[in-house]
Each structure stands twice: as structure tokens, then as C-alpha cells.
Short mmCIF file of C-alpha atoms in Angstrom, two decimals:
data_model
loop_
_atom_site.label_atom_id
_atom_site.label_comp_id
_atom_site.label_asym_id
_atom_site.label_seq_id
_atom_site.Cartn_x
_atom_site.Cartn_y
_atom_site.Cartn_z
CA MET A 1 85.86 -129.69 -0.98
CA ARG A 2 82.62 -129.10 -2.99
CA TYR A 3 79.83 -127.51 -1.13
CA ALA A 4 76.14 -128.04 -2.43
CA MET A 5 72.38 -127.78 -1.24
CA ALA A 6 69.70 -129.89 -1.62
CA ILE A 7 65.63 -129.04 -0.88
CA ASP A 8 63.34 -131.58 -0.19
CA THR A 9 60.41 -130.13 -2.28
CA LYS A 10 58.30 -132.70 -0.50
CA LYS A 11 59.15 -131.70 2.50
CA CYS A 12 59.07 -127.29 1.82
CA VAL A 13 55.66 -125.97 3.33
CA GLY A 14 56.84 -122.48 1.84
CA CYS A 15 57.03 -120.85 5.33
CA GLY A 16 59.94 -118.41 4.10
CA ASP A 17 61.61 -118.90 7.44
CA CYS A 18 64.98 -119.33 4.99
CA VAL A 19 64.13 -115.97 3.68
CA VAL A 20 63.71 -114.21 7.14
CA ALA A 21 67.03 -116.17 8.93
CA CYS A 22 68.94 -114.92 6.11
CA GLN A 23 67.92 -111.15 6.37
CA THR A 24 68.36 -111.23 9.72
CA GLU A 25 71.58 -113.15 9.41
CA ASN A 26 73.21 -111.14 6.59
CA ASN A 27 71.72 -107.88 7.52
CA VAL A 28 70.02 -107.62 4.32
CA PRO A 29 68.82 -104.35 3.48
CA HIS A 30 64.64 -104.29 3.74
CA GLY A 31 62.93 -105.08 0.68
CA TYR A 32 65.78 -107.50 -0.31
CA CYS A 33 66.61 -110.91 -0.22
CA ARG A 34 69.15 -113.44 -1.01
CA ASP A 35 66.99 -116.09 -1.12
CA TRP A 36 63.39 -116.86 -1.80
CA ILE A 37 60.46 -119.04 -2.51
CA VAL A 38 59.16 -120.55 -5.66
CA GLU A 39 55.49 -121.70 -5.61
CA ASN A 40 55.07 -123.57 -9.25
CA VAL A 41 51.68 -124.96 -9.86
CA VAL A 42 50.96 -127.29 -12.77
CA GLY A 43 47.29 -128.57 -13.41
CA SER A 44 44.06 -127.75 -13.17
CA TYR A 45 41.41 -128.02 -10.10
CA PRO A 46 40.92 -131.41 -8.81
CA ASN A 47 44.71 -132.41 -10.63
CA VAL A 48 46.46 -129.72 -8.97
CA GLU A 49 50.29 -130.34 -8.22
CA ILE A 50 52.24 -127.32 -6.38
CA GLU A 51 55.83 -127.57 -6.22
CA LEU A 52 57.57 -125.52 -3.36
CA ARG A 53 61.40 -124.37 -4.03
CA SER A 54 63.38 -122.55 -1.86
CA GLU A 55 66.09 -120.93 -4.03
CA ARG A 56 69.24 -119.13 -3.97
CA CYS A 57 72.55 -118.81 -5.77
CA ASN A 58 73.51 -122.15 -7.23
CA HIS A 59 76.99 -121.25 -7.10
CA CYS A 60 77.48 -123.11 -10.14
CA ASP A 61 80.47 -125.02 -11.25
CA ASN A 62 80.69 -122.57 -14.66
CA SER A 63 79.84 -119.67 -13.05
CA PRO A 64 78.87 -117.18 -15.91
CA CYS A 65 78.89 -114.02 -13.19
CA VAL A 66 82.49 -115.02 -12.62
CA ARG A 67 83.44 -114.89 -15.77
CA CYS A 68 82.02 -111.72 -17.17
CA CYS A 69 82.71 -109.37 -14.37
CA PRO A 70 85.65 -106.91 -15.53
CA THR A 71 87.41 -106.42 -12.22
CA GLY A 72 87.17 -109.64 -10.68
CA ALA A 73 84.72 -108.79 -7.83
CA SER A 74 83.13 -111.79 -8.58
CA HIS A 75 85.06 -114.74 -7.15
CA ILE A 76 85.25 -118.10 -6.21
CA VAL A 77 86.35 -119.74 -2.84
CA GLU A 78 87.14 -122.41 -1.01
CA GLY A 79 84.27 -125.24 -1.63
CA GLY A 80 83.13 -123.50 -4.69
CA ILE A 81 81.48 -120.55 -3.08
CA VAL A 82 80.83 -117.45 -5.41
CA LYS A 83 81.33 -114.36 -3.71
CA VAL A 84 81.36 -110.75 -4.19
CA THR A 85 83.96 -108.20 -2.94
CA HIS A 86 82.08 -104.96 -2.38
CA ASN A 87 85.01 -102.38 -2.56
CA MET A 88 86.02 -104.07 -6.34
CA CYS A 89 82.38 -104.22 -7.60
CA ILE A 90 81.64 -101.06 -9.79
CA GLY A 91 77.94 -101.87 -10.03
CA CYS A 92 78.04 -102.20 -13.77
CA GLY A 93 75.32 -104.97 -13.82
CA ALA A 94 76.75 -108.03 -16.09
CA CYS A 95 76.79 -110.02 -13.42
CA ILE A 96 73.00 -109.70 -12.82
CA GLN A 97 72.28 -109.99 -16.48
CA SER A 98 74.29 -113.17 -17.02
CA CYS A 99 72.86 -115.12 -14.18
CA PRO A 100 70.11 -117.70 -15.47
CA TYR A 101 68.78 -117.97 -11.84
CA ASP A 102 68.46 -114.23 -10.90
CA ALA A 103 70.22 -114.86 -7.86
CA ARG A 104 72.03 -111.06 -7.39
CA TYR A 105 70.38 -108.12 -6.71
CA SER A 106 71.76 -104.66 -6.76
CA HIS A 107 72.44 -103.73 -3.30
CA PRO A 108 71.17 -100.43 -2.18
CA ASP A 109 74.73 -99.42 -1.14
CA GLY A 110 75.88 -99.82 -4.92
CA TYR A 111 77.40 -103.01 -5.06
CA VAL A 112 75.98 -106.38 -6.18
CA ASP A 113 75.43 -108.73 -3.71
CA LYS A 114 74.33 -112.65 -3.25
CA CYS A 115 74.20 -115.81 -1.28
CA THR A 116 77.62 -116.59 0.31
CA PHE A 117 76.11 -120.11 1.77
CA CYS A 118 76.82 -118.30 4.74
CA ASP A 119 80.69 -118.85 4.59
CA HIS A 120 81.01 -116.75 8.22
CA ARG A 121 79.10 -119.57 9.70
CA LEU A 122 80.82 -122.31 7.70
CA ALA A 123 84.23 -121.23 9.63
CA LYS A 124 82.65 -121.67 12.76
CA GLY A 125 81.24 -125.04 11.94
CA GLN A 126 77.77 -124.23 11.86
CA SER A 127 75.38 -124.67 9.04
CA PRO A 128 74.27 -121.84 6.74
CA ALA A 129 71.34 -119.50 8.17
CA CYS A 130 68.58 -120.94 6.23
CA VAL A 131 69.71 -124.55 6.69
CA ALA A 132 69.81 -123.67 10.42
CA VAL A 133 65.93 -122.85 10.86
CA CYS A 134 64.34 -124.57 8.53
CA PRO A 135 61.58 -126.45 10.27
CA THR A 136 60.61 -129.07 8.37
CA ASN A 137 64.50 -129.97 7.73
CA CYS A 138 63.82 -129.62 3.94
CA LEU A 139 67.28 -128.31 3.44
CA TYR A 140 70.44 -130.15 3.30
CA PHE A 141 73.92 -128.75 3.66
CA GLY A 142 77.53 -130.04 3.21
CA ASP A 143 80.35 -131.47 1.24
CA LEU A 144 79.35 -133.43 -2.01
CA GLU A 145 83.17 -134.85 -1.81
CA ASP A 146 82.04 -136.40 1.65
CA PRO A 147 79.79 -139.10 1.23
CA ASN A 148 78.77 -138.67 4.91
CA SER A 149 77.64 -135.41 4.45
CA ASP A 150 73.82 -134.43 4.89
CA VAL A 151 74.11 -133.47 1.25
CA SER A 152 75.46 -136.59 -0.05
CA LYS A 153 73.49 -138.82 1.82
CA ALA A 154 70.14 -136.71 1.07
CA LEU A 155 71.16 -137.00 -2.78
CA LYS A 156 72.13 -141.00 -2.39
CA ASN A 157 68.47 -142.46 -2.27
CA ARG A 158 66.04 -139.54 -3.94
CA LYS A 159 65.48 -138.69 -7.32
CA TRP A 160 66.37 -135.13 -7.76
CA LYS A 161 66.74 -132.37 -10.58
CA VAL A 162 68.56 -129.14 -10.95
CA LEU A 163 67.02 -125.85 -12.46
CA ALA A 164 67.89 -125.20 -15.89
CA PRO A 165 70.57 -127.31 -16.97
CA GLU A 166 70.36 -126.06 -20.28
CA ALA A 167 71.92 -123.26 -19.33
CA GLY A 168 75.36 -125.08 -18.78
CA THR A 169 76.33 -123.61 -15.74
CA LYS A 170 76.60 -126.55 -13.73
CA PRO A 171 74.41 -125.66 -10.56
CA GLN A 172 74.93 -127.03 -6.74
CA LEU A 173 71.23 -126.44 -5.36
CA TYR A 174 69.56 -129.96 -5.84
CA PHE A 175 65.96 -130.08 -5.66
CA LEU A 176 64.60 -133.76 -4.40
CA THR A 177 61.26 -134.19 -6.18
CA MET B 1 40.92 -128.89 -25.77
CA MET B 2 44.15 -128.06 -23.58
CA LYS B 3 43.39 -129.76 -19.69
CA GLU B 4 46.56 -128.36 -18.19
CA GLU B 5 47.16 -124.95 -17.15
CA LEU B 6 50.62 -124.20 -15.56
CA PHE B 7 50.58 -121.24 -13.08
CA ILE B 8 54.15 -120.16 -11.65
CA SER B 9 53.81 -117.89 -9.35
CA GLY B 10 57.51 -116.39 -8.70
CA ARG B 11 59.49 -114.27 -6.41
CA ASN B 12 57.82 -111.05 -5.36
CA ILE B 13 60.49 -109.16 -3.67
CA PRO B 14 59.55 -105.65 -4.22
CA ASN B 15 62.98 -104.21 -4.44
CA VAL B 16 64.92 -106.73 -6.32
CA ASP B 17 62.80 -108.18 -8.99
CA PRO B 18 61.68 -105.18 -10.79
CA TYR B 19 65.28 -103.86 -10.84
CA LEU B 20 66.86 -107.22 -12.68
CA ASN B 21 66.02 -105.06 -16.04
CA ILE B 22 69.32 -102.85 -14.70
CA TRP B 23 70.27 -101.63 -18.07
CA HIS B 24 68.18 -98.78 -19.13
CA TRP B 25 68.51 -96.13 -21.46
CA GLN B 26 72.59 -95.44 -20.66
CA ILE B 27 73.78 -98.73 -22.36
CA PRO B 28 71.56 -98.17 -25.82
CA ILE B 29 73.17 -94.90 -25.59
CA TYR B 30 76.57 -96.45 -25.00
CA LEU B 31 76.64 -98.95 -27.29
CA TYR B 32 75.00 -96.61 -30.29
CA LEU B 33 77.38 -94.17 -29.71
CA GLY B 34 80.19 -96.62 -29.54
CA GLY B 35 79.22 -98.50 -33.31
CA LEU B 36 79.16 -94.77 -34.16
CA ALA B 37 82.52 -93.71 -33.69
CA ALA B 38 83.88 -97.26 -34.58
CA GLY B 39 82.49 -96.44 -38.07
CA ILE B 40 83.55 -93.06 -38.53
CA MET B 41 87.04 -94.02 -37.29
CA PHE B 42 87.19 -97.55 -39.57
CA PHE B 43 86.42 -95.55 -42.83
CA ALA B 44 88.94 -92.26 -41.91
CA GLY B 45 91.36 -95.19 -41.62
CA TYR B 46 90.50 -96.69 -44.36
CA PHE B 47 90.71 -94.26 -47.08
CA THR B 48 93.94 -92.44 -45.32
CA ILE B 49 95.91 -96.00 -46.45
CA MET B 50 94.33 -95.84 -49.45
CA ARG B 51 95.61 -92.43 -49.99
CA LYS B 52 91.61 -91.27 -50.72
CA GLU B 53 92.54 -87.81 -48.25
CA LYS B 54 91.79 -85.15 -51.11
CA ASP B 55 88.49 -87.02 -52.25
CA MET B 56 87.21 -87.86 -49.14
CA GLU B 57 88.25 -84.98 -47.10
CA THR B 58 85.00 -85.13 -45.10
CA THR B 59 85.55 -88.95 -43.80
CA VAL B 60 89.12 -88.66 -43.01
CA LYS B 61 89.24 -84.98 -41.94
CA TRP B 62 85.68 -83.70 -40.60
CA ALA B 63 83.78 -86.68 -39.16
CA PRO B 64 86.30 -87.98 -36.98
CA PHE B 65 85.78 -84.31 -35.09
CA LEU B 66 82.60 -86.27 -33.97
CA VAL B 67 84.38 -89.21 -32.63
CA PRO B 68 86.27 -87.46 -29.25
CA GLY B 69 82.40 -86.50 -28.54
CA ALA B 70 80.80 -89.28 -28.79
CA LEU B 71 83.45 -91.66 -26.55
CA VAL B 72 83.12 -89.08 -24.20
CA VAL B 73 79.09 -88.95 -24.05
CA GLY B 74 79.15 -92.77 -24.60
CA LEU B 75 81.60 -93.31 -21.34
CA PHE B 76 79.87 -90.72 -19.27
CA ALA B 77 76.49 -92.61 -20.19
CA LEU B 78 78.00 -96.19 -19.10
CA PHE B 79 79.72 -93.80 -15.56
CA LEU B 80 76.27 -93.10 -14.95
CA ASP B 81 74.82 -96.75 -15.25
CA LEU B 82 77.30 -97.98 -12.95
CA LYS B 83 75.64 -98.52 -9.26
CA HIS B 84 79.18 -98.09 -7.54
CA GLN B 85 80.76 -95.16 -9.04
CA LEU B 86 83.50 -94.36 -6.94
CA TYR B 87 84.97 -97.65 -7.31
CA PHE B 88 84.75 -97.32 -11.62
CA TRP B 89 88.65 -97.32 -11.51
CA ARG B 90 88.53 -100.85 -10.43
CA LEU B 91 88.19 -101.67 -13.83
CA TYR B 92 91.49 -100.32 -14.95
CA THR B 93 93.34 -102.84 -11.92
CA THR B 94 92.99 -105.94 -14.04
CA ILE B 95 92.62 -107.58 -17.24
CA ARG B 96 89.96 -109.97 -17.21
CA LEU B 97 90.13 -112.12 -20.48
CA GLU B 98 86.85 -113.72 -20.25
CA SER B 99 84.85 -110.32 -19.57
CA PRO B 100 83.69 -108.69 -22.83
CA MET B 101 83.54 -105.41 -20.30
CA SER B 102 86.78 -105.95 -19.49
CA TRP B 103 87.87 -106.12 -23.31
CA GLY B 104 85.59 -102.94 -23.81
CA ALA B 105 87.08 -100.82 -21.26
CA TRP B 106 90.37 -101.65 -22.03
CA THR B 107 89.89 -100.86 -25.75
CA LEU B 108 88.12 -97.81 -25.00
CA MET B 109 91.24 -96.54 -23.69
CA LEU B 110 92.90 -96.94 -26.64
CA VAL B 111 90.73 -95.54 -28.58
CA THR B 112 89.34 -92.63 -26.78
CA PRO B 113 92.92 -91.04 -26.92
CA LEU B 114 93.75 -91.96 -30.45
CA SER B 115 90.64 -90.39 -31.82
CA PHE B 116 92.00 -86.83 -29.91
CA ILE B 117 95.20 -87.09 -31.45
CA TRP B 118 93.66 -88.05 -34.83
CA VAL B 119 91.32 -85.00 -34.49
CA ALA B 120 94.31 -82.85 -33.04
CA SER B 121 96.58 -83.71 -36.08
CA TYR B 122 94.36 -81.74 -38.67
CA MET B 123 93.56 -78.81 -36.46
CA LYS B 124 96.05 -76.75 -38.26
CA GLU B 125 95.53 -77.76 -41.63
CA LEU B 126 91.15 -77.07 -41.14
CA PHE B 127 91.77 -74.18 -39.21
CA PRO B 128 95.06 -72.55 -40.38
CA LYS B 129 94.62 -69.92 -37.76
CA TRP B 130 94.71 -72.90 -34.77
CA ASP B 131 97.82 -72.20 -32.50
CA TRP B 132 99.04 -75.17 -30.05
CA LYS B 133 100.72 -72.11 -27.49
CA PHE B 134 103.26 -74.72 -26.20
CA ASN B 135 106.22 -75.64 -28.34
CA ILE B 136 105.93 -79.23 -26.91
CA LEU B 137 102.27 -79.54 -28.11
CA ASN B 138 103.92 -78.31 -32.01
CA LYS B 139 106.43 -81.40 -31.65
CA ALA B 140 103.45 -83.54 -30.99
CA GLU B 141 101.56 -82.18 -33.54
CA ALA B 142 104.15 -82.93 -35.99
CA LEU B 143 104.94 -86.12 -34.84
CA ALA B 144 101.45 -87.03 -34.89
CA ILE B 145 101.43 -86.19 -38.81
CA LYS B 146 104.51 -88.33 -39.18
CA TYR B 147 102.63 -91.42 -37.97
CA ARG B 148 99.26 -90.70 -39.57
CA LYS B 149 99.57 -93.95 -41.68
CA SER B 150 100.39 -95.89 -38.51
CA MET B 151 97.53 -94.36 -37.01
CA ALA B 152 95.22 -95.26 -39.63
CA TRP B 153 96.02 -98.66 -39.06
CA ALA B 154 95.71 -98.84 -35.79
CA MET B 155 92.11 -96.92 -36.09
CA MET B 156 90.96 -99.48 -38.46
CA LEU B 157 92.13 -102.25 -36.24
CA LEU B 158 90.34 -100.93 -32.75
CA ALA B 159 87.64 -99.84 -34.75
CA VAL B 160 86.68 -103.13 -35.69
CA VAL B 161 87.05 -104.61 -32.08
CA LEU B 162 85.39 -101.73 -30.32
CA GLY B 163 82.38 -102.35 -32.85
CA VAL B 164 82.45 -106.44 -32.66
CA TYR B 165 82.96 -105.52 -28.85
CA THR B 166 79.43 -103.54 -28.53
CA GLY B 167 77.56 -106.53 -29.94
CA ILE B 168 79.32 -109.10 -27.80
CA LEU B 169 79.15 -106.98 -24.67
CA LEU B 170 75.28 -108.29 -25.18
CA SER B 171 76.06 -112.10 -26.90
CA ALA B 172 78.03 -113.21 -23.88
CA PHE B 173 75.08 -113.61 -21.86
CA ASN B 174 73.65 -117.21 -22.23
CA ALA B 175 70.76 -116.20 -19.62
CA ARG B 176 69.32 -113.54 -21.85
CA PRO B 177 68.40 -115.97 -24.89
CA LEU B 178 67.66 -113.00 -27.00
CA TRP B 179 71.36 -111.88 -26.92
CA ASN B 180 72.83 -115.22 -26.33
CA THR B 181 73.68 -115.33 -30.64
CA SER B 182 77.15 -115.21 -31.80
CA VAL B 183 75.57 -112.63 -34.74
CA LEU B 184 75.18 -109.81 -32.71
CA GLY B 185 78.99 -108.98 -32.80
CA ILE B 186 79.30 -108.47 -36.69
CA LEU B 187 75.54 -107.07 -36.50
CA PHE B 188 76.44 -104.35 -34.45
CA LEU B 189 79.88 -103.69 -36.08
CA THR B 190 77.98 -103.67 -39.35
CA SER B 191 75.56 -101.31 -37.90
CA GLY B 192 78.00 -99.25 -36.77
CA LEU B 193 79.67 -98.82 -39.77
CA SER B 194 76.55 -98.03 -41.12
CA THR B 195 75.78 -95.14 -38.69
CA GLY B 196 79.70 -94.30 -39.36
CA LEU B 197 79.24 -93.94 -43.30
CA ALA B 198 75.69 -91.81 -42.61
CA ALA B 199 76.89 -89.16 -40.68
CA SER B 200 80.13 -88.35 -42.93
CA MET B 201 77.76 -88.80 -45.73
CA TRP B 202 75.69 -86.15 -44.06
CA MET B 203 78.77 -84.15 -43.67
CA SER B 204 80.39 -84.22 -47.10
CA LYS B 205 79.48 -81.52 -49.53
CA SER B 206 81.62 -83.12 -52.04
CA LYS B 207 78.93 -85.01 -54.44
CA TYR B 208 81.87 -87.71 -55.23
CA GLU B 209 82.35 -89.00 -51.90
CA ARG B 210 79.00 -88.91 -50.84
CA LYS B 211 78.52 -91.07 -53.88
CA VAL B 212 81.47 -93.65 -53.07
CA LEU B 213 79.71 -93.39 -49.16
CA SER B 214 76.35 -94.16 -50.22
CA ARG B 215 77.28 -97.14 -52.17
CA LEU B 216 79.58 -98.57 -49.31
CA ASP B 217 76.03 -97.95 -46.99
CA LEU B 218 74.11 -99.60 -49.29
CA ILE B 219 76.62 -102.55 -49.15
CA MET B 220 76.51 -102.49 -44.97
CA ILE B 221 72.48 -102.38 -45.15
CA GLY B 222 72.51 -105.09 -47.36
CA ILE B 223 74.86 -106.79 -44.98
CA GLU B 224 72.84 -105.71 -42.13
CA LEU B 225 69.42 -107.29 -43.28
CA PHE B 226 71.10 -110.26 -43.97
CA LEU B 227 72.45 -110.62 -41.02
CA ILE B 228 69.37 -110.12 -39.04
CA ILE B 229 67.34 -112.26 -41.08
CA HIS B 230 69.97 -114.86 -40.03
CA MET B 231 69.51 -114.11 -36.57
CA LEU B 232 66.23 -114.55 -36.50
CA MET B 233 66.36 -118.11 -38.90
CA GLY B 234 69.20 -119.04 -35.68
CA PHE B 235 66.91 -118.33 -32.84
CA LEU B 236 63.47 -120.14 -34.75
CA ALA B 237 66.20 -123.45 -35.39
CA ALA B 238 67.05 -122.64 -31.61
CA SER B 239 65.73 -124.28 -28.12
CA GLU B 240 62.34 -122.89 -26.81
CA VAL B 241 63.67 -119.94 -24.97
CA GLN B 242 65.42 -118.69 -28.31
CA ILE B 243 62.04 -119.21 -30.19
CA GLU B 244 60.40 -117.53 -28.17
CA ALA B 245 62.99 -114.61 -27.91
CA ALA B 246 62.68 -114.56 -31.98
CA HIS B 247 58.71 -113.99 -31.51
CA LEU B 248 59.16 -110.98 -29.46
CA PHE B 249 59.88 -109.65 -32.93
CA LEU B 250 57.56 -111.81 -34.77
CA GLY B 251 54.15 -110.89 -33.32
CA GLY B 252 55.41 -110.11 -29.69
CA GLU B 253 55.53 -106.80 -27.94
CA PHE B 254 58.64 -105.23 -30.09
CA THR B 255 57.16 -106.42 -33.32
CA VAL B 256 55.74 -103.05 -34.37
CA VAL B 257 58.85 -100.90 -33.34
CA PHE B 258 61.45 -103.52 -34.69
CA TRP B 259 59.74 -103.60 -38.15
CA VAL B 260 58.68 -100.05 -38.58
CA PHE B 261 61.64 -98.22 -37.34
CA VAL B 262 64.66 -100.49 -37.53
CA ILE B 263 63.95 -102.60 -40.92
CA ILE B 264 61.33 -100.18 -42.54
CA LEU B 265 62.55 -96.51 -41.35
CA GLY B 266 66.02 -97.10 -40.30
CA LEU B 267 67.15 -99.69 -43.00
CA VAL B 268 64.81 -100.78 -46.20
CA PHE B 269 63.33 -96.92 -46.83
CA PRO B 270 66.80 -94.98 -46.71
CA ALA B 271 68.27 -97.85 -48.97
CA THR B 272 65.66 -97.10 -51.61
CA LEU B 273 66.23 -93.50 -51.31
CA GLU B 274 70.07 -93.61 -51.55
CA VAL B 275 69.32 -96.15 -54.81
CA LEU B 276 67.14 -93.47 -56.21
CA GLU B 277 70.05 -90.81 -55.52
CA LEU B 278 72.32 -92.99 -57.45
CA LYS B 279 69.94 -93.30 -60.26
CA GLY B 280 70.04 -89.62 -60.90
CA PHE B 281 66.71 -88.40 -58.75
CA HIS B 282 67.69 -85.19 -56.27
CA ILE B 283 67.39 -86.64 -52.88
CA PRO B 284 68.42 -84.19 -49.92
CA VAL B 285 71.28 -86.30 -48.14
CA TRP B 286 70.25 -85.61 -44.53
CA ILE B 287 66.72 -87.89 -45.21
CA PRO B 288 68.37 -91.09 -45.55
CA ALA B 289 71.41 -90.03 -42.82
CA LEU B 290 69.04 -89.06 -40.18
CA LEU B 291 67.03 -92.07 -41.06
CA ILE B 292 69.90 -94.48 -40.96
CA LEU B 293 71.20 -92.81 -37.45
CA ILE B 294 67.89 -93.32 -35.96
CA GLY B 295 67.10 -96.40 -36.88
CA GLY B 296 70.25 -97.53 -35.52
CA LEU B 297 69.61 -96.07 -32.20
CA VAL B 298 66.42 -97.68 -32.15
CA PHE B 299 67.82 -100.88 -32.84
CA ARG B 300 70.36 -100.95 -29.91
CA PHE B 301 67.49 -99.87 -27.64
CA VAL B 302 65.29 -102.57 -28.71
CA MET B 303 67.76 -105.24 -28.43
CA VAL B 304 68.86 -103.97 -25.06
CA GLU B 305 65.04 -103.58 -23.87
CA ALA B 306 63.69 -107.09 -25.34
CA GLY B 307 66.71 -109.09 -24.32
CA GLN B 308 66.19 -108.51 -20.76
CA ILE B 309 62.93 -109.64 -20.68
CA THR B 310 64.03 -113.81 -22.14
CA ARG B 311 65.38 -115.99 -19.92
CA PHE B 312 65.58 -119.62 -19.06
CA LEU B 313 62.40 -121.21 -18.12
CA TYR B 314 62.17 -123.91 -15.24
#
């Protein structure tokens, strides 16, 4: 099993619902977040293009955050989800430095926190909170090894890219372009 | 004329983004003191193995008194940096071969007690009135003195591991392009050895010893300058993100502090003074020593600060 997410940059309107849903679902403290929206504007008027991306942890196959963790608090669970065990984390910040996507942050309680692909919802057969609320249905989630999953189907017929592939982390967020 | 403009309005998360520069003064202080300790220990071990304890008395017996202090202060700085401090003991419930920080934690676990034992083994010799009070401590001291040569070997080896580790701690992060160069391990080791020599040199009252240390220090400074050029050349020949990282020192915001305080005042000028001293001019030893010690400290600060603003672009 290999969980992954596809984000349709043509359908995303940048409403921020995914951000709020995540904050609510995961009790993210005020002023922090595990996912966010990037607006990427290229060109000058009148030839301007905008790309909207809902970003979060890439749950990389070759995850530097897991490798550099001195205590083993950062680890990978079933489906390739990168997680942090809070009471093993010493808050050294190594994983925050190691992430090319700045996907981790220091929780006010001291430990490092990040997106979990809502694995507590996956266990109940639900989709991640951000995917469930997206009003334009631009987020596709599922198992890459299952050809009938939403994410596999979304990637089949569209052009896609990953962010900073040169970082060598084998990220698992696919942006449909 | 450029027709295209690129705007990236990134994230605007008040409590996350300003804090991604998660390492502040504690880390450079710790890396610096670790390097300094490694430098002093390396040469204390080296001159012991070469049977030069008499000629190099300060290097072997007195300068190591700085090491336990440097390591304890360094470790305390590291502890202050932790955000989940009550769980620091988790470092010692596992060994993570892929994590430089785990290597460092375990190295310090070996180096710190060793530095205390080394100093303790010289207490009676240096302070004839010293009394250990308990018989068991006297026996332990006799044992430490007996195995001093083995300790010297261990110190040299562990000093190299410690010195290299202070660089690899940074270079292992490919997400921070300025740090992501394999030169950094050996560069920080060399810088640490140089600061260690400077400290011993400053403390020494023997002209012969200062001369030996000063010659060694000149070699270290030469290697350091070569490695810094090597590092910048490597960046300029690499990918966009590393070219941009190098430009922080070549016209960018860290140019002045890097060239003035690290290269000129921290390396070239003290090296010139050392050469003049060896040629027979009288130069107070504290001037080059202090400059080298400050230069090493500034270097750690510059690398840690500058590295955290370099990143992949996408």
C-alpha cells in the first residue's frame, strides 16, 4: 500500500477550506497549520498565470526527516505515512531543518507536529479531512498501488508534477497541471 | 528587457514561518565549543602519544582543563535549544546510525567523561596539595594515570569524530543548500583544531611550546582557507540553489561579516601575526589567539544563520 494525494491546480480556487478543516479535525493550535495554500503567480499583466496549490507533508518515500531523527520519534507507518510520536520527540528541530517543503512545525507543547494524512480517519474508512471538505473536489486521495483508487485514476489521464524532485525525497503529493 | 516577472506569494502562517529558522544562538555556540574541545583534546592526545608531555606541558596538562567546561556549557546550550526538554533522555534509548545528531549525542556521552578523567589524572601533579579524600578515588586516579596513553589514543580518535560531527550535523541536511556540502565536516574539524591550538597557545608560557603550536596553527589556517575556497567553488559549480547559497557570501547579505570577521580578522590577519612572530618580531600571543577564537565563533554563527535562509525553490 502506498498512500498518495493528487491536487488539481486547475480546479483549486484557494478558498482555504482544506486548511480550516485540518485545523478543526486535528486540534491544530491557533496560528498554526499542517496544510496551507500557495499562490504562484507568473508573468506580468496582461499575460499573467496563477497556480494555486494546496500543500502539506509530501510523505516522501525517501524521507530525510525520518533519517535525521535522533530518537526515532519520526517514523513511517503502513502506507508510507510519515508520523511523529509526540512523547519520543525531544524538539531538537533536525527534522524541520531537513524538510525541503517546510511541512513540519514546532507545536507550542514542544514536540514537532505535521500532517498525518488523517490516518485516524483512514482507519475508519474515511478520507482525510482536507479531501472530504474540498468544495471543488480538487483533492484526490488513495492507494497508488490500487489502479481504481481516486488518486491513481486522477494521475492516469493528466499531466502532473511533484515539488522539488531534485531534492531526491520522492515526494508523494502530485500536482495536476 | 525582461518581459516576465515572477511573484510567489507563499504561505502566511504567523506562528509557523518565522520559526522555521528554528536554530538560534544555542546551536552555533554548541558547535563552536564542541570544535574547541575537540581541538584541545586532539593535540593533548597527540603530544602525549609523541611523549612530549614535558615540552608541551600546557597543551597536554593545562589546556584540557578547558574541555570539561566547554563541553558542559555546550551541552547546556544544546539542551536550551530543545523544545521538548523533559524528553531529552530519549536520545539515549536508541542508536540511529543515519542520524548525525544521534552520533553526536553518543560521542559526547563518551567524550565528556573522558575529558573529566583526563583532567583528574593530572590534578595531583599540577596541584601537589590536592587530596581526593576517598581511597577509591585515589585508586581510580592511579588507574587513570596507568592507562593515560590509551586515553590519549581514545581522545584523539573521539576528537576527530566530535570535530567532524559538528560539521556533518549541518551538512546532512540537503534541504538547506548552504550546509549540504561534504566539505563542511572536515572544514569544521580543521577550524576546531585551529581554535584548540589558539587556546593552548594563549595559555602557554613556554616559548618553545608556543612556537610549535603556532606552526601547527598556520598549517590549520592554510587548510581552512583552502577548504573554504573549495566549498565556494563547489557551490558555484553546483545547481541553482547552491549557486544562490554561495552568493550569500559573494555579494549577498553575509558578505561583509564573512570576509571581514571570518576570513580576514579570523584567519588571514592572525596567520600574518603568527608568521611575523616566528620571524622574530615580538607580538603578544593573545592577539592572534583571540582573533582565531573569535573568528571560529563568528564562522559558526554565519554558517548556521545563513544556511537556514537557503532552500529549494519551487
